[in-house]
Coordinates of C-alpha atoms and ligand atoms in Angstrom, one line a residue:
M1 CA -22.4 -13.5 5.0
E2 CA -19.9 -16.1 6.3
I3 CA -16.7 -17.0 4.5
Y4 CA -14.9 -20.2 5.6
I5 CA -11.3 -20.5 4.3
L6 CA -9.9 -24.0 4.6
T7 CA -6.2 -23.8 4.8
L8 CA -3.0 -25.2 6.3
F9 CA -2.0 -21.6 7.4
P10 CA -4.9 -20.2 9.3
D11 CA -2.8 -17.5 10.9
M12 CA -2.1 -16.0 7.4
I13 CA -5.8 -15.6 6.9
Q14 CA -6.6 -14.1 10.4
T15 CA -3.7 -11.6 10.2
V16 CA -4.9 -10.1 6.9
M17 CA -8.7 -10.4 7.3
R18 CA -8.8 -8.5 10.6
E19 CA -7.3 -5.3 9.0
S20 CA -8.8 -2.4 7.2
I21 CA -12.3 -2.5 5.7
V22 CA -12.8 -6.3 5.9
G23 CA -11.7 -6.2 9.6
R24 CA -14.1 -3.4 10.3
A25 CA -16.9 -5.2 8.5
Q26 CA -16.2 -8.3 10.7
D27 CA -16.4 -6.1 13.9
A28 CA -19.7 -4.6 12.7
G29 CA -21.1 -8.1 12.0
H30 CA -21.7 -7.6 8.2
I31 CA -19.4 -10.5 7.4
K32 CA -17.5 -13.3 9.3
V33 CA -14.3 -14.8 7.9
H34 CA -13.5 -18.2 9.6
A35 CA -10.0 -19.7 9.1
V36 CA -10.4 -23.5 9.3
N37 CA -7.2 -25.5 9.8
I38 CA -7.3 -28.5 7.5
R39 CA -4.6 -30.2 9.7
D40 CA -7.0 -30.3 12.7
Y41 CA -9.1 -32.8 10.7
S42 CA -6.3 -35.2 9.9
T43 CA -6.8 -38.7 11.4
D44 CA -3.1 -39.5 11.0
K45 CA -1.4 -39.8 14.4
H46 CA 1.2 -37.2 13.2
K47 CA -1.4 -35.0 11.8
K48 CA 0.1 -35.6 8.4
V49 CA -1.9 -34.0 5.4
D50 CA 0.2 -34.9 2.3
D51 CA 2.0 -37.7 0.7
Y52 CA 4.2 -38.6 -2.3
P53 CA 2.4 -38.5 -5.7
Y54 CA 1.5 -41.8 -7.3
G55 CA 3.4 -42.1 -10.5
G56 CA 6.3 -40.1 -9.1
G57 CA 7.3 -36.6 -9.6
A58 CA 8.3 -33.6 -7.6
G59 CA 6.6 -32.4 -4.4
M60 CA 3.8 -33.7 -2.2
V61 CA 0.1 -33.9 -2.7
M62 CA -2.5 -33.2 -0.1
F63 CA -4.5 -36.4 0.5
P64 CA -8.2 -36.5 0.5
Q65 CA -9.2 -37.4 4.1
P66 CA -8.5 -34.2 6.0
I67 CA -9.9 -32.0 3.2
Y68 CA -13.1 -34.0 3.0
D69 CA -13.7 -34.1 6.7
A70 CA -12.9 -30.4 7.0
V71 CA -15.5 -29.6 4.3
M72 CA -18.1 -31.9 5.8
A73 CA -17.6 -30.3 9.3
V74 CA -18.0 -26.8 7.9
R75 CA -21.1 -27.9 5.8
A76 CA -22.6 -29.3 9.0
Q77 CA -21.8 -26.1 10.8
V78 CA -23.2 -23.8 8.1
G79 CA -26.4 -25.9 8.1
R80 CA -27.3 -24.7 4.5
E81 CA -26.0 -24.9 1.0
A82 CA -22.7 -23.3 0.5
P83 CA -20.6 -23.7 -2.6
V84 CA -17.1 -25.1 -2.2
I85 CA -14.6 -23.1 -4.3
Y86 CA -11.2 -24.5 -4.9
L87 CA -8.5 -21.9 -5.6
T88 CA -6.1 -23.2 -8.3
P89 CA -4.4 -21.8 -11.4
Q90 CA -6.4 -24.3 -13.3
G91 CA -9.7 -22.6 -12.4
K92 CA -11.8 -20.1 -14.2
T93 CA -10.4 -16.6 -14.0
F94 CA -11.9 -14.6 -11.2
S95 CA -13.8 -11.5 -12.2
Q96 CA -16.1 -8.8 -10.8
E97 CA -19.1 -10.6 -12.2
M98 CA -18.0 -13.8 -10.3
A99 CA -17.6 -11.6 -7.2
H100 CA -21.3 -10.4 -7.5
D101 CA -22.5 -14.0 -7.9
F102 CA -20.6 -15.1 -4.8
A103 CA -21.8 -12.1 -2.8
G104 CA -25.3 -13.4 -3.3
E105 CA -24.6 -16.6 -1.3
D106 CA -25.2 -16.7 2.5
A107 CA -21.9 -18.6 2.9
L108 CA -18.8 -19.6 0.9
I109 CA -16.3 -22.3 1.5
L110 CA -12.9 -21.4 0.0
L111 CA -10.5 -24.3 -0.3
C112 CA -6.7 -23.6 -0.4
G113 CA -4.4 -26.1 -1.8
H114 CA -0.6 -26.4 -1.1
Y115 CA 2.5 -28.2 -2.3
E116 CA 1.8 -29.8 -5.7
G117 CA -2.0 -29.6 -5.2
I118 CA -4.7 -31.9 -3.9
D119 CA -5.8 -35.4 -4.8
E120 CA -8.0 -35.1 -7.8
R121 CA -10.7 -37.4 -6.2
V122 CA -11.5 -35.0 -3.4
I123 CA -12.0 -32.3 -6.0
E124 CA -14.6 -34.6 -7.8
E125 CA -16.2 -35.3 -4.5
V126 CA -16.7 -31.9 -2.9
V127 CA -15.7 -29.0 -5.2
D128 CA -18.4 -27.0 -6.9
A129 CA -16.2 -24.5 -8.7
Q130 CA -12.5 -24.0 -9.4
V131 CA -11.2 -20.4 -9.5
S132 CA -7.9 -18.8 -10.5
I133 CA -6.9 -15.2 -9.7
G134 CA -4.7 -15.0 -12.8
D135 CA -2.2 -16.8 -15.0
Y136 CA 0.7 -17.1 -12.6
V137 CA 1.5 -19.7 -9.9
L138 CA 1.4 -18.8 -6.2
T139 CA 2.9 -21.0 -3.4
G140 CA -0.6 -21.7 -2.1
G141 CA -4.2 -20.8 -2.4
E142 CA -4.4 -18.5 0.6
L143 CA -3.6 -15.2 -1.2
A144 CA -6.0 -16.2 -3.9
A145 CA -8.8 -17.0 -1.4
M146 CA -8.2 -13.6 0.4
V147 CA -8.4 -11.8 -3.0
V148 CA -11.8 -13.5 -3.6
A149 CA -13.0 -12.9 0.0
D150 CA -12.0 -9.2 -0.2
A151 CA -13.7 -8.5 -3.5
V152 CA -16.9 -10.3 -2.3
A153 CA -16.9 -8.6 1.1
R154 CA -17.0 -5.1 -0.3
L155 CA -20.2 -6.0 -2.3
V156 CA -22.0 -7.2 0.9
P157 CA -24.5 -4.4 1.9
G158 CA -23.2 -2.2 4.8
V159 CA -19.6 -3.1 4.2
L160 CA -18.7 0.1 2.4
H161 CA -19.9 3.2 4.1
N162 CA -20.7 4.9 1.0
Q163 CA -22.7 2.3 -1.0
E164 CA -22.3 4.4 -4.1
S165 CA -18.6 3.7 -4.3
A166 CA -19.2 0.0 -4.9
G167 CA -20.9 0.9 -8.1
T168 CA -18.7 3.5 -9.6
E169 CA -15.5 1.5 -9.4
S170 CA -13.5 0.1 -12.3
F171 CA -15.2 -2.9 -14.0
E172 CA -18.7 -2.3 -12.7
D173 CA -19.7 -0.8 -16.0
G174 CA -17.0 -2.7 -17.9
L175 CA -14.7 0.4 -18.0
L176 CA -11.7 1.5 -15.9
E177 CA -12.3 4.3 -13.3
Y178 CA -11.9 8.0 -14.2
P179 CA -9.0 9.9 -12.6
Q180 CA -9.6 11.3 -9.1
Y181 CA -8.3 14.5 -7.5
T182 CA -8.3 16.1 -4.0
R183 CA -6.7 19.1 -2.5
P184 CA -4.5 21.0 -3.1
R185 CA -5.8 22.5 -6.3
V186 CA -2.3 23.0 -7.7
W187 CA 0.4 20.6 -6.7
R188 CA 3.9 20.8 -8.2
N189 CA 2.5 23.0 -10.9
R190 CA -0.1 20.4 -11.9
E191 CA -3.6 21.8 -11.8
V192 CA -6.9 19.9 -11.1
P193 CA -8.9 19.8 -14.3
E194 CA -11.1 22.9 -14.4
I195 CA -14.3 21.2 -15.0
L196 CA -14.2 19.4 -11.7
L197 CA -14.3 22.9 -10.0
S198 CA -17.3 24.1 -12.1
G199 CA -20.1 22.6 -9.8
D200 CA -21.9 21.5 -13.0
H201 CA -22.7 17.9 -12.1
A202 CA -23.9 16.9 -15.6
K203 CA -20.7 18.2 -17.2
V204 CA -18.6 16.4 -14.5
D205 CA -20.4 13.2 -15.2
A206 CA -19.9 13.5 -18.9
W207 CA -16.2 14.3 -18.5
R208 CA -15.7 11.4 -16.2
H209 CA -17.4 9.0 -18.6
E210 CA -15.2 10.3 -21.4
Q211 CA -12.1 9.8 -19.3
S212 CA -13.2 6.2 -18.4
V213 CA -13.6 5.4 -22.1
E214 CA -10.3 7.0 -23.0
R215 CA -8.4 5.4 -20.2
T216 CA -9.9 2.0 -21.0
K217 CA -8.9 2.4 -24.7
Q218 CA -5.4 3.1 -23.7
M219 CA -4.8 0.6 -20.9
R220 CA -7.3 -2.2 -21.6
P221 CA -8.5 -2.1 -25.2
D222 CA -9.8 -5.7 -24.7
L223 CA -12.4 -4.4 -22.3
I224 CA -13.8 -1.8 -24.8
K225 CA -15.3 -4.5 -27.1
K226 CA -17.1 -6.1 -24.1
A227 CA -18.4 -2.7 -22.7
G228 CA -19.7 -1.5 -26.1
A229 CA -18.7 2.0 -25.1
Ligands
ADE301 N1 -2.9 -21.2 -6.2 C1 -1.7 -21.1 -6.8 N2 -1.7 -20.2 -7.8 C2 -3.0 -19.7 -7.8 C3 -3.7 -18.8 -8.7 N3 -3.1 -18.2 -9.6 N4 -5.0 -18.6 -8.5 C4 -5.7 -19.3 -7.6 N5 -5.1 -20.2 -6.7 C5 -3.8 -20.4 -6.8

């Protein structure tokens, strides 16, 4: 899978996306994250990408031309259908379900806005979906794009070494994850729950499910209704 992130800050993307599991997945060829500098596509002689908003108001607005040309260049390079997703607090809230939908694509084009946003006409012209990572405002779309890229990448076959762990995480069954323990068996007088040492897999599974339900009721009662647990 190929993920193209269109941004004014390509270094920010490259620095983060070459680390850890996503970095390893890129080295292994399971995914490729391309940071595309929107400024490279500006036809302005000073490589300008933004201007004052019509109607007045604070801040600057990214004008359509460089964004449109960058998207068209990436589309030509991809050579197949790839959805253009604009990261914005106005978008639909990102979820595990959306991550699965995106992971089914061969390629994704993630568009990061900056300043006061981007000209509405380029959104109408090229954007297929608008996605928010939550009800708060970031300084730009880069962190949001990387949140989406990370959540999608771990669902691409081969990225996680233990494929099982993609399915048992929080949200996959609409519940939060059960508590995990490792050695030592006793730490600061706190013992690992006895049942986990029993070797009885059916009992362990039942206990874990119970813990997931309990934890979800406590921390996220809103999810319980959806899960029907
Ligand atoms: N850009 C700025 N804030 C954002 C958010 N919460 N989600 C997605 N993109 C953003």
